[in-house]
Amino acid sequence: MNKVTVLGSLNVDTILKINRLPKPGETMQMNSKQNAGGGKGANQAIAAARCGAKTSFIGKIGNDANGAMMLELLKEAEIDTDAITYSASGTGQAFILLQESGENSILVYGGANQELSLEDIDQAQAKIAASDFLITQFETPLAGGKYAFELAKRAGVKTILNPAPAKQVPPEMLSLTDLITPNETEAQALTGIEVKDEVSCQQAAQKLQALGVKNVIITLGSKGAFYQTKTTHGFVPAFKVQAVDTTAAGDTFLGSLSSQLDTDFTNIEAAIRFANKASSLAVQKLGAIPSIPTYAEISANN
């Protein structure tokens, strides 16, 4: 059983179902509105836990109803929440414009997520050191993620960076990264290379390795995922399904991947195939956390 620690965001999602995105100046009726737990960090942690990883979380919530909701969701997934602290700011929120096509646009209010401090991470140092993998994203302050990676590397823990939302990453953080998992948009933002096929995927991956990253997975949505390690590379196709809501697809992929991946990355292709299946199940349901499958559900659909 892998031990996974996630440093990341905790958001309550408000899902607004619409036929299409409104044009500038246009007023439209929504088809429905609902709330669900989310945040890239929470999604990834719950995906890891539901797939069998012993999972811990480092994050920050407000002392409000949304914070209590997120804490309960993590505890229901048997995630260690001892390193979640409270902020005077409200719990993070995301507003998801979900179109009939299944595609979404997301607006995020960081709230308490943006107040996660180096002191908070220091208090979680023992949890990081006891992990096989430490995962972070960019919905909490980048300085905290970099510091956590430094602590992880000192303890011999493998680091996974999900560079989302897309932004420039300091070279020193890339050099601390054992695995980076951008989608095609994020890969282009990091490398300047337009990612559209396997050849351009490999070019982008090689550039990321030249910048100090050890291993690369570039996710390509409904097409699948490209991987490159020090010794091998390849492409793992996605499973073809009818998408209802793609909100948590990438997070489900990464969380489930971390539950199966060996720390020497020798089983990376098999782990990606498992993660692709998990993601394909997630997009067939509405909501982020409610859509994330369990290990049993993934295994039953192989």
XYZ file of C-alpha atoms in Angstrom:
302
model
C 0.000 0.000 0.000
C 1.461 3.350 -1.057
C 1.620 6.174 1.485
C 0.601 9.426 -0.211
C 0.597 12.941 1.240
C -1.202 15.686 -0.653
C -0.474 19.352 -0.044
C -3.226 21.294 -1.737
C -6.533 23.043 -2.017
C -9.882 22.404 -0.378
C -12.815 24.032 -2.201
C -16.570 23.717 -2.199
C -17.708 23.626 -5.829
C -20.873 25.299 -7.062
C -21.814 23.557 -10.313
C -23.900 25.625 -12.719
C -25.318 23.503 -15.555
C -25.808 25.508 -18.760
C -26.383 24.739 -22.429
C -23.315 26.704 -23.494
C -21.104 29.571 -22.326
C -22.843 32.967 -22.538
C -21.592 35.557 -25.009
C -20.367 38.958 -23.707
C -23.368 40.928 -22.487
C -25.726 37.953 -22.780
C -28.036 36.819 -19.961
C -28.885 33.108 -19.826
C -30.939 30.794 -17.662
C -29.148 27.974 -15.840
C -30.529 24.449 -16.109
C -29.599 23.554 -12.526
C -27.275 24.410 -9.618
C -25.696 22.173 -6.989
C -22.829 22.101 -4.499
C -20.156 19.421 -4.145
C -16.783 19.005 -2.498
C -13.741 19.765 -4.632
C -10.416 21.550 -4.946
C -7.550 19.950 -6.840
C -5.841 18.839 -3.638
C -8.950 17.283 -2.108
C -9.880 15.566 -5.375
C -6.413 14.030 -5.722
C -6.289 12.902 -2.095
C -9.710 11.258 -2.235
C -8.815 9.539 -5.513
C -5.646 8.157 -3.913
C -7.504 7.029 -0.790
C -10.385 5.401 -2.682
C -7.794 3.467 -4.679
C -6.178 2.067 -1.548
C -3.374 4.497 -0.686
C -2.813 5.457 2.945
C -3.381 9.177 2.463
C -2.633 12.324 4.499
C -3.571 15.917 3.707
C -1.860 19.254 4.330
C -4.141 22.244 3.790
C -6.192 25.085 5.236
C -9.922 25.739 5.616
C -12.103 28.475 7.046
C -13.956 28.019 10.318
C -17.248 27.828 8.436
C -19.840 25.373 7.140
C -17.897 24.806 3.912
C -14.769 23.953 5.888
C -16.694 21.492 8.059
C -18.125 19.900 4.898
C -14.679 19.430 3.352
C -13.219 18.008 6.571
C -16.056 15.488 6.789
C -15.583 14.412 3.157
C -11.885 13.704 3.755
C -12.587 11.809 6.959
C -15.238 9.705 5.184
C -12.466 8.673 2.757
C -10.279 7.720 5.779
C -7.745 10.467 5.018
C -5.519 11.706 7.854
C -6.626 15.339 8.400
C -4.376 16.204 11.361
C -2.315 18.623 9.217
C -5.350 20.683 8.115
C -5.391 24.032 9.922
C -7.925 26.866 10.179
C -7.904 30.382 8.757
C -9.985 33.486 9.465
C -10.637 33.632 5.722
C -13.467 31.573 4.291
C -12.954 28.108 2.827
C -12.000 28.126 -0.863
C -14.733 27.970 -3.465
C -14.964 27.146 -7.166
C -17.750 28.058 -9.573
C -18.014 25.563 -12.430
C -19.816 26.431 -15.658
C -20.740 22.992 -16.974
C -21.938 22.883 -20.576
C -24.192 20.255 -22.159
C -21.140 18.916 -24.008
C -19.524 17.951 -20.683
C -16.814 20.609 -21.038
C -16.374 23.053 -18.181
C -14.982 26.479 -17.321
C -13.977 27.105 -13.705
C -13.624 30.266 -11.586
C -11.737 29.779 -8.301
C -11.765 31.842 -5.088
C -8.685 30.776 -3.124
C -9.770 31.901 0.353
C -8.049 29.946 3.128
C -6.021 27.965 0.583
C -3.910 31.051 -0.102
C -2.967 31.377 3.573
C -1.231 28.006 3.883
C 2.119 28.961 5.439
C 5.612 27.513 5.734
C 4.904 27.075 9.453
C 1.886 24.898 8.608
C 4.101 22.748 6.395
C 6.800 22.545 9.081
C 4.245 21.078 11.473
C 3.513 18.362 8.908
C 7.177 17.454 8.323
C 6.833 14.009 9.940
C 3.887 13.120 7.691
C 5.871 14.130 4.603
C 8.891 12.082 5.707
C 6.717 8.974 6.261
C 5.309 9.100 2.706
C 6.195 7.323 -0.519
C 4.894 10.254 -2.585
C 4.236 13.940 -1.896
C 1.849 15.629 -4.341
C 1.173 19.338 -4.785
C -0.465 21.718 -7.282
C -0.748 25.499 -7.716
C -3.997 26.257 -5.865
C -1.950 26.967 -2.728
C 1.083 29.314 -2.527
C 3.967 28.138 -4.706
C 6.533 28.941 -1.998
C 4.892 26.395 0.293
C 4.919 23.702 -2.370
C 8.606 24.295 -3.051
C 9.432 24.154 0.665
C 7.485 20.909 1.077
C 9.380 19.410 -1.875
C 12.678 20.374 -0.192
C 11.586 18.560 2.974
C 10.486 15.556 0.929
C 13.776 15.266 -0.947
C 15.765 15.415 2.296
C 13.679 12.478 3.543
C 14.029 10.467 0.307
C 10.342 10.918 -0.587
C 9.320 11.035 -4.267
C 7.663 14.288 -5.381
C 4.817 14.717 -7.888
C 4.003 18.160 -9.274
C 0.672 18.812 -10.964
C 1.426 22.254 -12.522
C -2.165 23.481 -12.528
C -3.475 26.093 -12.919
C -0.768 26.804 -15.504
C 1.991 29.195 -14.425
C 5.741 29.550 -14.676
C 7.612 27.291 -12.279
C 10.930 28.303 -10.659
C 13.814 26.160 -12.006
C 14.744 25.150 -8.467
C 11.304 23.578 -7.972
C 11.561 21.642 -11.227
C 14.886 20.226 -10.053
C 13.097 18.933 -6.929
C 10.380 17.206 -8.991
C 10.498 13.439 -9.581
C 7.329 13.419 -11.719
C 5.492 16.280 -13.402
C 1.989 15.773 -14.822
C 0.900 18.694 -17.046
C -1.920 18.558 -19.558
C -1.202 19.797 -23.081
C -1.957 23.433 -22.214
C 0.251 23.378 -19.136
C 3.043 21.575 -21.017
C 3.043 24.344 -23.629
C 3.092 27.030 -20.923
C 6.124 25.371 -19.311
C 8.103 24.606 -22.477
C 6.834 26.878 -25.245
C 6.205 23.762 -27.376
C 2.710 23.260 -28.803
C 1.672 19.771 -27.744
C -0.574 18.119 -30.316
C 0.794 14.613 -30.999
C 3.252 12.030 -29.692
C 6.270 13.688 -31.345
C 5.560 17.089 -29.771
C 4.813 15.364 -26.443
C 8.280 13.843 -26.475
C 9.878 17.173 -27.388
C 8.099 18.875 -24.481
C 8.985 16.041 -22.101
C 12.652 16.193 -23.091
C 12.690 19.934 -22.481
C 11.164 19.431 -19.032
C 13.821 16.829 -18.264
C 16.495 19.272 -19.426
C 15.053 21.744 -16.891
C 15.615 19.220 -14.101
C 12.424 17.110 -13.895
C 13.151 13.371 -13.638
C 9.970 11.868 -15.170
C 7.092 13.307 -17.201
C 3.474 12.385 -17.899
C 1.555 14.658 -20.279
C -2.182 14.069 -20.163
C -4.160 14.612 -23.360
C -7.759 14.267 -22.166
C -9.805 11.884 -24.285
C -6.704 10.849 -26.268
C -4.756 9.385 -23.362
C -1.364 10.106 -21.784
C 2.270 10.253 -22.898
C 5.046 9.295 -20.481
C 8.812 9.665 -20.477
C 11.277 8.393 -17.885
C 15.077 8.340 -17.947
C 15.040 5.088 -19.918
C 11.733 4.762 -21.770
C 8.737 6.563 -23.226
C 5.349 5.645 -24.621
C 1.714 6.549 -25.127
C -1.225 4.974 -23.268
C -4.604 5.525 -24.993
C -7.668 6.662 -23.043
C -10.810 4.561 -22.669
C -13.616 5.796 -24.925
C -16.691 6.906 -22.958
C -19.445 9.527 -23.155
C -18.389 12.369 -20.844
C -21.002 13.977 -18.594
C -18.683 16.193 -16.492
C -14.893 16.426 -16.933
C -14.331 18.492 -13.750
C -12.259 15.993 -11.746
C -10.813 13.941 -14.604
C -7.199 15.091 -14.241
C -7.265 14.947 -10.449
C -8.753 11.451 -10.486
C -6.008 10.428 -12.902
C -3.231 11.716 -10.653
C -4.625 10.483 -7.352
C -5.297 6.991 -8.648
C -1.896 6.928 -10.374
C -0.128 7.719 -7.089
C -1.880 4.815 -5.394
C -0.431 2.305 -7.880
C 2.907 3.761 -8.997
C 6.115 2.132 -7.769
C 8.625 4.590 -6.323
C 11.188 3.544 -8.952
C 8.594 4.250 -11.723
C 9.203 0.862 -13.373
C 5.447 0.174 -13.601
C 4.547 3.607 -14.962
C 2.708 2.281 -18.036
C 0.480 -0.045 -15.995
C -0.168 2.707 -13.449
C -1.210 5.095 -16.251
C -3.576 2.484 -17.685
C -5.200 2.110 -14.254
C -5.429 5.907 -13.899
C -6.954 6.239 -17.374
C -9.667 3.777 -16.377
C -10.328 5.693 -13.145
C -10.593 8.952 -15.056
C -12.929 7.440 -17.652
C -15.312 6.398 -14.868
C -15.142 9.812 -13.172
C -16.201 11.776 -16.259
C -19.398 9.734 -16.551
C -20.790 11.239 -13.330
C -21.598 14.768 -12.174
C -19.421 16.589 -9.644
C -15.801 16.319 -8.565
C -15.563 14.229 -5.386
C -18.884 12.376 -5.940
C -17.599 11.079 -9.286
C -14.246 9.648 -8.107
C -14.324 5.817 -8.284
C -13.033 3.245 -5.811
C -10.418 0.576 -6.503
C -13.186 -2.046 -6.675
C -15.133 -0.026 -9.265
C -12.019 0.450 -11.402
C -11.046 -3.217 -11.177
C -14.587 -4.326 -12.081
C -14.453 -2.264 -15.276
C -11.071 -3.503 -16.544
